[in-house]
PDB file of C-alpha atoms and ligand atoms in Angstrom:
ATOM      1  CA  MET A1171     -22.878  -4.115   4.717  1.00 87.00           C
ATOM      2  CA  LYS A1172     -19.887  -5.194   6.857  1.00 96.00           C
ATOM      3  CA  LYS A1173     -17.123  -6.801   4.492  1.00 98.00           C
ATOM      4  CA  ILE A1174     -13.869  -8.325   5.134  1.00 98.00           C
ATOM      5  CA  ILE A1175     -10.833  -6.302   4.495  1.00 99.00           C
ATOM      6  CA  PHE A1176      -7.035  -7.733   3.989  1.00 99.00           C
ATOM      7  CA  ILE A1177      -4.551  -4.892   4.313  1.00 99.00           C
ATOM      8  CA  THR A1178      -1.015  -5.579   3.840  1.00 99.00           C
ATOM      9  CA  GLY A1179       1.599  -3.231   5.742  1.00 98.00           C
ATOM     10  CA  ALA A1180      -1.036  -2.399   8.424  1.00 99.00           C
ATOM     11  CA  SER A1181       1.678  -1.530  11.167  1.00 98.00           C
ATOM     12  CA  SER A1182       2.361   1.790   9.784  1.00 98.00           C
ATOM     13  CA  GLY A1183       1.505   4.627   7.664  1.00 99.00           C
ATOM     14  CA  ILE A1184      -1.204   4.261   4.757  1.00 99.00           C
ATOM     15  CA  GLY A1185      -2.036   0.649   5.962  1.00 99.00           C
ATOM     16  CA  LEU A1186      -2.587   1.781   9.504  1.00 99.00           C
ATOM     17  CA  ALA A1187      -4.859   4.698   8.389  1.00 99.00           C
ATOM     18  CA  CYS A1188      -6.822   2.115   6.062  1.00 99.00           C
ATOM     19  CA  ALA A1189      -7.255  -0.035   9.087  1.00 99.00           C
ATOM     20  CA  GLU A1190      -8.648   2.594  11.417  1.00 98.00           C
ATOM     21  CA  LYS A1191     -11.000   3.894   8.372  1.00 99.00           C
ATOM     22  CA  PHE A1192     -12.474   0.418   7.265  1.00 99.00           C
ATOM     23  CA  ALA A1193     -12.839  -0.514  11.049  1.00 98.00           C
ATOM     24  CA  SER A1194     -14.442   2.547  12.254  1.00 98.00           C
ATOM     25  CA  ALA A1195     -16.951   1.869   9.467  1.00 98.00           C
ATOM     26  CA  GLY A1196     -17.743  -1.460  11.202  1.00 98.00           C
ATOM     27  CA  ASN A1197     -15.646  -3.956   8.630  1.00 98.00           C
ATOM     28  CA  ASP A1198     -14.040  -6.758   9.822  1.00 98.00           C
ATOM     29  CA  LEU A1199     -10.006  -6.787   8.921  1.00 99.00           C
ATOM     30  CA  VAL A1200      -7.197  -9.201   8.500  1.00 99.00           C
ATOM     31  CA  ILE A1201      -3.990  -6.646   9.327  1.00 99.00           C
ATOM     32  CA  THR A1202      -0.461  -7.846   8.353  1.00 99.00           C
ATOM     33  CA  GLY A1203       3.122  -6.839   8.459  1.00 98.00           C
ATOM     34  CA  ARG A1204       6.368  -8.019   9.925  1.00 98.00           C
ATOM     35  CA  ARG A1205       6.027  -6.057  13.209  1.00 98.00           C
ATOM     36  CA  LEU A1206       4.165  -8.323  15.431  1.00 98.00           C
ATOM     37  CA  GLY A1207       3.818  -6.009  18.257  1.00 98.00           C
ATOM     38  CA  ARG A1208       2.329  -2.894  16.618  1.00 98.00           C
ATOM     39  CA  LEU A1209      -0.342  -5.487  14.838  1.00 98.00           C
ATOM     40  CA  GLN A1210      -1.262  -6.842  18.046  1.00 98.00           C
ATOM     41  CA  GLN A1211      -1.760  -3.324  19.710  1.00 98.00           C
ATOM     42  CA  LEU A1212      -3.867  -2.241  16.693  1.00 98.00           C
ATOM     43  CA  GLN A1213      -6.011  -5.101  16.721  1.00 98.00           C
ATOM     44  CA  LYS A1214      -6.748  -4.930  20.584  1.00 98.00           C
ATOM     45  CA  SER A1215      -7.350  -1.071  19.884  1.00 98.00           C
ATOM     46  CA  LEU A1216      -9.455  -1.606  16.866  1.00 98.00           C
ATOM     47  CA  GLU A1217     -11.395  -4.342  18.595  1.00 98.00           C
ATOM     48  CA  SER A1218     -12.258  -2.299  21.635  1.00 98.00           C
ATOM     49  CA  LYS A1219     -13.082   1.010  20.086  1.00 98.00           C
ATOM     50  CA  TYR A1220     -15.069  -0.270  17.087  1.00 98.00           C
ATOM     51  CA  LYS A1221     -16.334  -3.664  18.092  1.00 98.00           C
ATOM     52  CA  ILE A1222     -15.259  -5.431  15.171  1.00 98.00           C
ATOM     53  CA  GLN A1223     -13.223  -8.684  14.611  1.00 98.00           C
ATOM     54  CA  CYS A1224      -9.927  -8.494  13.481  1.00 98.00           C
ATOM     55  CA  HIS A1225      -7.192 -11.166  12.999  1.00 98.00           C
ATOM     56  CA  THR A1226      -3.446 -10.349  12.904  1.00 98.00           C
ATOM     57  CA  ALA A1227      -1.128 -12.356  10.302  1.00 98.00           C
ATOM     58  CA  CYS A1228       2.498 -11.505  10.873  1.00 98.00           C
ATOM     59  CA  PHE A1229       4.618 -12.274   7.598  1.00 98.00           C
ATOM     60  CA  ASP A1230       7.131 -10.872   5.248  1.00 99.00           C
ATOM     61  CA  VAL A1231       5.613 -10.574   1.690  1.00 99.00           C
ATOM     62  CA  GLN A1232       8.784 -11.306   0.245  1.00 99.00           C
ATOM     63  CA  ASP A1233       8.597 -14.986   1.448  1.00 98.00           C
ATOM     64  CA  LYS A1234       6.053 -16.773  -1.022  1.00 98.00           C
ATOM     65  CA  VAL A1235       5.806 -20.045   1.527  1.00 98.00           C
ATOM     66  CA  ALA A1236       4.923 -17.672   4.411  1.00 98.00           C
ATOM     67  CA  VAL A1237       2.389 -15.909   2.475  1.00 99.00           C
ATOM     68  CA  ASN A1238       0.748 -18.808   1.106  1.00 98.00           C
ATOM     69  CA  LEU A1239       0.911 -20.295   4.682  1.00 98.00           C
ATOM     70  CA  ALA A1240      -0.836 -17.155   6.635  1.00 98.00           C
ATOM     71  CA  ILE A1241      -3.664 -17.133   3.928  1.00 98.00           C
ATOM     72  CA  ALA A1242      -4.192 -21.060   4.055  1.00 98.00           C
ATOM     73  CA  GLN A1243      -4.351 -20.716   7.702  1.00 98.00           C
ATOM     74  CA  LEU A1244      -7.094 -17.893   8.152  1.00 98.00           C
ATOM     75  CA  PRO A1245      -9.615 -18.737  10.480  1.00 98.00           C
ATOM     76  CA  ASP A1246     -12.823 -19.741   7.934  1.00 98.00           C
ATOM     77  CA  TYR A1247     -14.667 -16.767   8.422  1.00 98.00           C
ATOM     78  CA  PHE A1248     -11.641 -14.340   7.510  1.00 98.00           C
ATOM     79  CA  LYS A1249     -11.177 -16.563   4.350  1.00 98.00           C
ATOM     80  CA  ALA A1250     -14.097 -14.534   2.535  1.00 98.00           C
ATOM     81  CA  ILE A1251     -12.084 -11.664   1.741  1.00 98.00           C
ATOM     82  CA  ASP A1252     -13.999  -8.845   0.105  1.00 98.00           C
ATOM     83  CA  ILE A1253     -11.170  -6.073  -0.289  1.00 99.00           C
ATOM     84  CA  LEU A1254      -7.577  -6.570  -0.707  1.00 99.00           C
ATOM     85  CA  ILE A1255      -5.568  -3.578  -0.112  1.00 99.00           C
ATOM     86  CA  ASN A1256      -1.851  -4.426  -1.484  1.00 99.00           C
ATOM     87  CA  ASN A1257      -0.073  -1.658   0.427  1.00 99.00           C
ATOM     88  CA  ALA A1258       3.031  -3.169   2.015  1.00 99.00           C
ATOM     89  CA  GLY A1259       5.891  -1.352   0.109  1.00 99.00           C
ATOM     90  CA  LEU A1260       9.070   0.923   0.300  1.00 99.00           C
ATOM     91  CA  ALA A1261      11.666   2.743  -1.083  1.00 98.00           C
ATOM     92  CA  LEU A1262      15.246   1.805  -0.059  1.00 98.00           C
ATOM     93  CA  GLY A1263      18.116   4.411  -1.168  1.00 98.00           C
ATOM     94  CA  ARG A1264      17.966   7.346  -3.268  1.00 98.00           C
ATOM     95  CA  ASP A1265      21.231   6.753  -5.296  1.00 98.00           C
ATOM     96  CA  TYR A1266      22.295   7.245  -9.023  1.00 98.00           C
ATOM     97  CA  PHE A1267      21.723   4.175 -10.806  1.00 98.00           C
ATOM     98  CA  GLN A1268      25.660   3.583 -11.205  1.00 98.00           C
ATOM     99  CA  ASP A1269      25.724   3.808  -7.360  1.00 98.00           C
ATOM    100  CA  ALA A1270      22.768   2.022  -5.900  1.00 98.00           C
ATOM    101  CA  GLU A1271      23.263  -0.949  -3.449  1.00 98.00           C
ATOM    102  CA  MET A1272      21.898  -4.344  -5.368  1.00 98.00           C
ATOM    103  CA  ALA A1273      20.591  -5.278  -2.036  1.00 98.00           C
ATOM    104  CA  ASP A1274      18.319  -2.384  -1.981  1.00 98.00           C
ATOM    105  CA  TRP A1275      17.217  -3.030  -5.540  1.00 98.00           C
ATOM    106  CA  GLU A1276      16.310  -6.656  -4.613  1.00 98.00           C
ATOM    107  CA  THR A1277      14.427  -5.803  -1.414  1.00 99.00           C
ATOM    108  CA  MET A1278      12.257  -3.205  -3.396  1.00 99.00           C
ATOM    109  CA  ILE A1279      11.594  -5.674  -6.299  1.00 99.00           C
ATOM    110  CA  ASP A1280      11.099  -8.581  -3.795  1.00 99.00           C
ATOM    111  CA  THR A1281       8.598  -6.555  -1.983  1.00 99.00           C
ATOM    112  CA  ASN A1282       6.729  -3.926  -4.213  1.00 99.00           C
ATOM    113  CA  ILE A1283       6.453  -6.262  -6.975  1.00 99.00           C
ATOM    114  CA  LYS A1284       6.843 -10.214  -6.073  1.00 99.00           C
ATOM    115  CA  GLY A1285       5.224  -9.650  -2.770  1.00 99.00           C
ATOM    116  CA  LEU A1286       2.060  -7.881  -4.167  1.00 99.00           C
ATOM    117  CA  ALA A1287       1.914 -10.641  -6.802  1.00 99.00           C
ATOM    118  CA  TYR A1288       2.235 -13.439  -3.965  1.00 99.00           C
ATOM    119  CA  VAL A1289      -0.487 -11.911  -1.842  1.00 99.00           C
ATOM    120  CA  SER A1290      -2.653 -11.283  -4.664  1.00 99.00           C
ATOM    121  CA  ARG A1291      -2.174 -14.902  -6.246  1.00 98.00           C
ATOM    122  CA  ALA A1292      -2.806 -16.482  -2.973  1.00 98.00           C
ATOM    123  CA  ILE A1293      -6.266 -14.317  -2.330  1.00 98.00           C
ATOM    124  CA  ILE A1294      -7.805 -14.165  -5.819  1.00 98.00           C
ATOM    125  CA  PRO A1295      -8.957 -17.710  -6.252  1.00 98.00           C
ATOM    126  CA  ALA A1296     -11.476 -17.464  -3.457  1.00 98.00           C
ATOM    127  CA  MET A1297     -12.649 -13.981  -4.851  1.00 98.00           C
ATOM    128  CA  ILE A1298     -13.107 -16.045  -8.239  1.00 98.00           C
ATOM    129  CA  LYS A1299     -15.210 -18.459  -6.676  1.00 98.00           C
ATOM    130  CA  ARG A1300     -17.639 -15.924  -4.901  1.00 97.00           C
ATOM    131  CA  ARG A1301     -17.657 -13.640  -8.339  1.00 97.00           C
ATOM    132  CA  SER A1302     -16.909 -10.657  -6.402  1.00 97.00           C
ATOM    133  CA  GLY A1303     -13.905  -8.578  -4.955  1.00 98.00           C
ATOM    134  CA  HIS A1304     -11.943  -5.634  -5.056  1.00 98.00           C
ATOM    135  CA  ILE A1305      -8.111  -5.306  -5.305  1.00 99.00           C
ATOM    136  CA  ILE A1306      -6.661  -2.149  -4.308  1.00 99.00           C
ATOM    137  CA  ASN A1307      -3.013  -1.483  -5.143  1.00 99.00           C
ATOM    138  CA  LEU A1308      -0.645   1.358  -3.786  1.00 99.00           C
ATOM    139  CA  GLY A1309       1.245   2.510  -6.741  1.00 98.00           C
ATOM    140  CA  SER A1310       2.680   5.755  -6.740  1.00 98.00           C
ATOM    141  CA  ILE A1311       3.198   8.897  -9.061  1.00 98.00           C
ATOM    142  CA  ALA A1312       6.821   7.481  -9.453  1.00 98.00           C
ATOM    143  CA  GLY A1313       5.331   4.990 -11.434  1.00 98.00           C
ATOM    144  CA  HIS A1314       4.252   7.395 -13.785  1.00 97.00           C
ATOM    145  CA  GLU A1315       7.169   9.457 -13.993  1.00 97.00           C
ATOM    146  CA  VAL A1316      10.846   8.756 -13.014  1.00 98.00           C
ATOM    147  CA  TYR A1317      13.191  11.300 -11.260  1.00 98.00           C
ATOM    148  CA  GLU A1318      16.783  11.304 -10.588  1.00 98.00           C
ATOM    149  CA  LYS A1319      18.087   8.896  -8.122  1.00 98.00           C
ATOM    150  CA  GLY A1320      14.484   7.115  -8.186  1.00 98.00           C
ATOM    151  CA  ASN A1321      15.517   4.156 -10.749  1.00 98.00           C
ATOM    152  CA  MET A1322      14.470   1.119  -9.136  1.00 98.00           C
ATOM    153  CA  TYR A1323      11.871   2.471  -6.898  1.00 98.00           C
ATOM    154  CA  CYS A1324      10.218   4.072 -10.013  1.00 98.00           C
ATOM    155  CA  ALA A1325      10.656   0.646 -11.696  1.00 99.00           C
ATOM    156  CA  THR A1326       8.690  -1.377  -9.273  1.00 99.00           C
ATOM    157  CA  LYS A1327       5.799   1.243  -9.067  1.00 99.00           C
ATOM    158  CA  SER A1328       5.663   1.311 -13.095  1.00 99.00           C
ATOM    159  CA  ALA A1329       5.548  -2.640 -12.662  1.00 99.00           C
ATOM    160  CA  VAL A1330       2.705  -2.060  -9.973  1.00 99.00           C
ATOM    161  CA  ASP A1331       0.656  -0.073 -12.609  1.00 99.00           C
ATOM    162  CA  ALA A1332       1.252  -2.615 -15.401  1.00 99.00           C
ATOM    163  CA  LEU A1333       0.185  -5.426 -12.963  1.00 99.00           C
ATOM    164  CA  SER A1334      -3.036  -3.682 -12.000  1.00 99.00           C
ATOM    165  CA  LYS A1335      -4.062  -3.091 -15.750  1.00 98.00           C
ATOM    166  CA  SER A1336      -3.078  -6.912 -16.497  1.00 98.00           C
ATOM    167  CA  MET A1337      -5.430  -8.086 -13.291  1.00 98.00           C
ATOM    168  CA  ARG A1338      -8.107  -5.637 -14.297  1.00 98.00           C
ATOM    169  CA  ILE A1339      -8.328  -7.370 -17.829  1.00 98.00           C
ATOM    170  CA  ASP A1340      -7.734 -10.836 -16.336  1.00 98.00           C
ATOM    171  CA  LEU A1341     -10.136 -10.723 -13.836  1.00 98.00           C
ATOM    172  CA  LEU A1342     -12.973  -8.901 -15.826  1.00 98.00           C
ATOM    173  CA  LYS A1343     -15.133 -11.954 -16.495  1.00 98.00           C
ATOM    174  CA  HIS A1344     -14.924 -12.737 -12.794  1.00 98.00           C
ATOM    175  CA  HIS A1345     -16.572  -9.303 -11.413  1.00 97.00           C
ATOM    176  CA  ILE A1346     -13.371  -8.289  -9.380  1.00 98.00           C
ATOM    177  CA  LYS A1347     -12.528  -4.763  -9.267  1.00 98.00           C
ATOM    178  CA  VAL A1348      -8.995  -3.396  -9.286  1.00 99.00           C
ATOM    179  CA  THR A1349      -7.894   0.088  -8.371  1.00 99.00           C
ATOM    180  CA  LEU A1350      -4.600   1.538  -8.436  1.00 99.00           C
ATOM    181  CA  ILE A1351      -3.812   4.350  -5.776  1.00 99.00           C
ATOM    182  CA  SER A1352      -1.042   6.473  -6.961  1.00 99.00           C
ATOM    183  CA  PRO A1353      -0.100   9.096  -4.234  1.00 98.00           C
ATOM    184  CA  GLY A1354       2.688  11.988  -4.140  1.00 98.00           C
ATOM    185  CA  ALA A1355       4.344  12.777  -0.940  1.00 98.00           C
ATOM    186  CA  VAL A1356       2.787  11.322   1.916  1.00 98.00           C
ATOM    187  CA  ASN A1357       4.315  12.234   5.343  1.00 98.00           C
ATOM    188  CA  THR A1358       4.681   8.548   6.745  1.00 98.00           C
ATOM    189  CA  GLU A1359       7.466   6.361   7.759  1.00 98.00           C
ATOM    190  CA  PHE A1360       8.182   6.005   4.065  1.00 98.00           C
ATOM    191  CA  SER A1361      11.100   8.608   4.108  1.00 98.00           C
ATOM    192  CA  LEU A1362      12.672   6.933   7.348  1.00 98.00           C
ATOM    193  CA  VAL A1363      12.792   3.698   5.603  1.00 98.00           C
ATOM    194  CA  ARG A1364      14.011   5.003   2.492  1.00 98.00           C
ATOM    195  CA  PHE A1365      16.915   7.228   4.020  1.00 98.00           C
ATOM    196  CA  LYS A1366      17.670   3.994   6.489  1.00 98.00           C
ATOM    197  CA  GLY A1367      16.573   5.655   9.746  1.00 98.00           C
ATOM    198  CA  ASP A1368      18.247   8.937   8.960  1.00 98.00           C
ATOM    199  CA  GLN A1369      15.611  11.195  10.772  1.00 98.00           C
ATOM    200  CA  GLN A1370      16.965  14.401   9.467  1.00 98.00           C
ATOM    201  CA  THR A1371      17.008  13.507   5.784  1.00 98.00           C
ATOM    202  CA  ALA A1372      13.608  12.114   5.833  1.00 98.00           C
ATOM    203  CA  ASP A1373      11.961  15.136   7.659  1.00 98.00           C
ATOM    204  CA  LYS A1374      13.563  17.418   4.701  1.00 98.00           C
ATOM    205  CA  VAL A1375      11.424  15.468   2.188  1.00 98.00           C
ATOM    206  CA  TYR A1376       8.338  16.973   3.855  1.00 98.00           C
ATOM    207  CA  GLU A1377       9.761  20.995   4.822  1.00 97.00           C
ATOM    208  CA  ASN A1378       8.189  23.933   3.571  1.00 97.00           C
ATOM    209  CA  PHE A1379       4.934  22.587   1.980  1.00 98.00           C
ATOM    210  CA  ILE A1380       2.019  20.772   3.212  1.00 98.00           C
ATOM    211  CA  PRO A1381       2.225  17.148   2.306  1.00 98.00           C
ATOM    212  CA  LEU A1382      -0.520  14.375   2.434  1.00 98.00           C
ATOM    213  CA  THR A1383      -1.471  12.544   5.514  1.00 99.00           C
ATOM    214  CA  ALA A1384      -2.189   8.632   5.653  1.00 99.00           C
ATOM    215  CA  THR A1385      -5.497   9.561   6.432  1.00 99.00           C
ATOM    216  CA  ASP A1386      -5.985  11.457   2.988  1.00 99.00           C
ATOM    217  CA  ILE A1387      -5.151   8.367   1.302  1.00 99.00           C
ATOM    218  CA  SER A1388      -7.105   6.151   3.283  1.00 99.00           C
ATOM    219  CA  ASP A1389     -10.157   8.540   2.940  1.00 99.00           C
ATOM    220  CA  ALA A1390      -9.838   8.344  -0.823  1.00 99.00           C
ATOM    221  CA  ILE A1391      -9.337   4.390  -0.747  1.00 99.00           C
ATOM    222  CA  PHE A1392     -12.505   4.074   1.406  1.00 98.00           C
ATOM    223  CA  TYR A1393     -14.259   5.949  -0.982  1.00 98.00           C
ATOM    224  CA  CYS A1394     -13.154   3.989  -3.942  1.00 98.00           C
ATOM    225  CA  ALA A1395     -14.231   0.803  -1.963  1.00 98.00           C
ATOM    226  CA  SER A1396     -17.697   2.235  -1.036  1.00 98.00           C
ATOM    227  CA  LEU A1397     -19.018   2.695  -4.861  1.00 98.00           C
ATOM    228  CA  PRO A1398     -22.059   0.454  -6.208  1.00 98.00           C
ATOM    229  CA  ALA A1399     -20.905  -2.972  -7.649  1.00 97.00           C
ATOM    230  CA  HIS A1400     -21.071  -1.588 -11.283  1.00 97.00           C
ATOM    231  CA  VAL A1401     -18.446   1.270 -10.655  1.00 98.00           C
ATOM    232  CA  CYS A1402     -15.088   0.738 -10.526  1.00 98.00           C
ATOM    233  CA  ILE A1403     -12.400   3.813 -10.272  1.00 98.00           C
ATOM    234  CA  ASN A1404      -9.598   2.275 -12.206  1.00 98.00           C
ATOM    235  CA  GLU A1405      -6.915   4.697 -10.778  1.00 98.00           C
ATOM    236  CA  LEU A1406      -6.608   7.683  -8.495  1.00 98.00           C
ATOM    237  CA  VAL A1407      -3.739  10.183  -8.953  1.00 98.00           C
ATOM    238  CA  ILE A1408      -3.544  12.047  -5.445  1.00 98.00           C
ATOM    239  CA  THR A1409      -0.747  14.846  -4.796  1.00 98.00           C
ATOM    240  CA  PRO A1410      -0.433  17.613  -2.362  1.00 98.00           C
ATOM    241  CA  THR A1411      -1.857  20.757  -3.845  1.00 98.00           C
ATOM    242  CA  ALA A1412       1.789  22.112  -3.494  1.00 98.00           C
ATOM    243  CA  GLN A1413       3.022  19.099  -5.809  1.00 98.00           C
ATOM    244  CA  ALA A1414       2.429  19.043  -9.498  1.00 97.00           C
ATOM    245  CA  ASN A1415       4.177  15.858 -10.238  1.00 97.00           C
ATOM    246  CA  THR A1416       7.421  14.002  -8.811  1.00 97.00           C
ATOM    247  CA  ILE A1417       9.677  16.846  -9.469  1.00 96.00           C
ATOM    248  CA  TYR A1418       7.809  20.104  -9.469  1.00 97.00           C
ATOM    249  CA  PHE A1419       6.679  21.363  -5.898  1.00 98.00           C
ATOM    250  CA  SER A1420       5.867  24.847  -4.603  1.00 98.00           C
ATOM    251  CA  LYS A1421       7.717  25.119  -1.548  1.00 96.00           C
ATOM    252  CA  GLU A1422       7.682  28.012   0.700  1.00 90.00           C
ATOM    253  CA  ASP A1423      10.892  30.156   0.908  1.00 76.00           C
ATOM    254  CA  SER A1424      12.023  28.827   4.615  1.00 58.00           C
ATOM    255  CA  ALA A1425      14.354  31.856   4.621  1.00 52.00           C
ATOM    256  CA  LYS A1426      11.652  34.313   4.880  1.00 45.00           C
TER     257      LYS A1426
HETATM  258  P1  LIG B2526       5.233   2.846   5.781  1.00 65.34           P
HETATM  259  O1  LIG B2526       6.695   2.869   5.572  1.00 65.34           O
HETATM  260  O2  LIG B2526       4.567   4.213   6.791  1.00 65.34           O
HETATM  261  O3  LIG B2526       4.657   1.766   5.688  1.00 65.34           O
HETATM  262  C1  LIG B2526       4.965   0.546   4.752  1.00 65.34           C
HETATM  263  C2  LIG B2526       4.130  -0.768   5.580  1.00 65.34           C
HETATM  264  O4  LIG B2526       4.590  -1.681   4.859  1.00 65.34           O
HETATM  265  C3  LIG B2526       4.475  -0.873   6.842  1.00 65.34           C
HETATM  266  O5  LIG B2526       3.429  -1.394   7.429  1.00 65.34           O
HETATM  267  C4  LIG B2526       5.534  -2.063   6.853  1.00 65.34           C
HETATM  268  O6  LIG B2526       5.256  -3.061   7.858  1.00 65.34           O
HETATM  269  C5  LIG B2526       5.036  -2.841   5.425  1.00 65.34           C
HETATM  270  N1  LIG B2526       6.013  -3.501   4.672  1.00 65.34           N
HETATM  271  C6  LIG B2526       7.289  -3.079   4.262  1.00 65.34           C
HETATM  272  N2  LIG B2526       7.983  -4.023   3.867  1.00 65.34           N
HETATM  273  C7  LIG B2526       7.065  -4.998   4.175  1.00 65.34           C
HETATM  274  C8  LIG B2526       7.560  -6.655   3.771  1.00 65.34           C
HETATM  275  N3  LIG B2526       8.479  -7.171   3.244  1.00 65.34           N
HETATM  276  N4  LIG B2526       6.535  -7.424   4.329  1.00 65.34           N
HETATM  277  C9  LIG B2526       5.263  -6.937   4.921  1.00 65.34           C
HETATM  278  N5  LIG B2526       4.925  -5.859   5.183  1.00 65.34           N
HETATM  279  C10 LIG B2526       6.000  -4.939   4.482  1.00 65.34           C
HETATM  280  O7  LIG B2526       5.085   3.767   4.217  1.00 65.34           O
HETATM  281  P2  LIG B2526       3.787   4.229   3.755  1.00 65.34           P
HETATM  282  O8  LIG B2526       2.537   4.104   4.445  1.00 65.34           O
HETATM  283  O9  LIG B2526       3.911   5.809   3.230  1.00 65.34           O
HETATM  284  O10 LIG B2526       3.890   3.322   2.198  1.00 65.34           O
HETATM  285  C11 LIG B2526       2.620   2.239   2.059  1.00 65.34           C
HETATM  286  C12 LIG B2526       2.575   2.256   0.600  1.00 65.34           C
HETATM  287  O11 LIG B2526       2.262   3.557  -0.205  1.00 65.34           O
HETATM  288  C13 LIG B2526       3.707   1.600   0.002  1.00 65.34           C
HETATM  289  O12 LIG B2526       3.640   0.828  -1.152  1.00 65.34           O
HETATM  290  C14 LIG B2526       4.545   3.123  -0.745  1.00 65.34           C
HETATM  291  O13 LIG B2526       5.296   2.630  -1.818  1.00 65.34           O
HETATM  292  C15 LIG B2526       3.360   3.615  -1.318  1.00 65.34           C
HETATM  293  N6  LIG B2526       3.440   5.127  -1.477  1.00 65.34           N
HETATM  294  C16 LIG B2526       3.775   5.813  -0.364  1.00 65.34           C
HETATM  295  C17 LIG B2526       3.931   7.425  -0.710  1.00 65.34           C
HETATM  296  C18 LIG B2526       4.550   8.161   0.458  1.00 65.34           C
HETATM  297  O14 LIG B2526       5.036   9.289   0.003  1.00 65.34           O
HETATM  298  N7  LIG B2526       4.520   7.705   1.774  1.00 65.34           N
HETATM  299  C19 LIG B2526       3.711   7.854  -2.013  1.00 65.34           C
HETATM  300  C20 LIG B2526       3.370   6.860  -2.877  1.00 65.34           C
HETATM  301  C21 LIG B2526       3.033   5.581  -2.579  1.00 65.34           C
HETATM  302  P3  LIG B2526       6.379  -3.912   8.768  1.00 65.34           P
HETATM  303  O15 LIG B2526       7.562  -3.101   8.343  1.00 65.34           O
HETATM  304  O16 LIG B2526       6.000  -4.094  10.035  1.00 65.34           O
HETATM  305  O17 LIG B2526       6.551  -5.232   7.802  1.00 65.34           O
HETATM  306  C1  LIG B2527       6.438   7.894  -2.948  1.00 65.34           C
HETATM  307  C2  LIG B2527       6.561   9.320  -3.830  1.00 65.34           C
HETATM  308  O1  LIG B2527       7.811  10.817  -5.340  1.00 65.34           O
HETATM  309  O2  LIG B2527       8.802  10.010  -3.426  1.00 65.34           O
HETATM  310  O3  LIG B2527       6.056   6.889  -4.028  1.00 65.34           O
HETATM  311  O4  LIG B2527       8.473   8.531  -5.228  1.00 65.34           O
HETATM  312  S1  LIG B2527       7.932   9.641  -4.479  1.00 65.34           S
END
């Protein structure tokens, strides 16, 4: 059955792949992010390729007022959100705790934790009224295992883990599912953002092994969202086969 899917961070990477996957199955979408041009282009392409209805809402998840306004101003049809994919997020910098930029920490906290909470808080009341819904949060293996110079990013994803568990308990009586997706290395714009536009350093992250693609993750998310009403996957931890956890990789020797 056709559903309405609300995706944060649909302008790139995993969010973009989710938009494509859910639209290809005939679902209607609300796609969001800060880069309006990319969202408008995506909307046009999905509507013409899959004959679905797509609404674009351009806002920064860090801005509580903008989040509430965008959700309050959704056309009536799009207010009946079945699935919320809380995907917008980022890492900024990879520095020792003692050297890290405060502004980077603040942006990660405001986006990954507060942004996810603002969007969820604005959407959940309508799900409660309809006694159904599914919230899918993008965590990370970094939320389970810290690594050197991962400090605040790991802390924000650990918070997403805690919030997901907490939402699952609080929403239990309202028949709302909560799923946490915890990927390892996925080759998206993630590292380019983390290293502030330094393409060479970003590319090194994915060298000498086969990383996950955004489509690998959107396929898994689609699977979680396609199960019967009585089945809830609480968490999926997904890594490339060449990655055991945040630290151990099996990399080909590039010198060979
Ligand atoms: P990308 O950088 O490719 O995509 C991130 C998306 O988040 C973009 O669409 C961006 O849109 C949006 N976004 C970022 N900040 C904001 C903001 N303040 N307001 C609204 N939208 C925002 O990275 P990924 O697709 O890889 O990341 C998606 C999620 O997956 C993140 O939560 C990330 O932490 C998580 N993740 C990624 C992994 C990886 O290795 N790639 C591994 C584990 C988890 P715009 O710039 O247009 O606002
Ligand atoms: C992104 C994966 O290991 O770079 O969440 O933190 S990692």
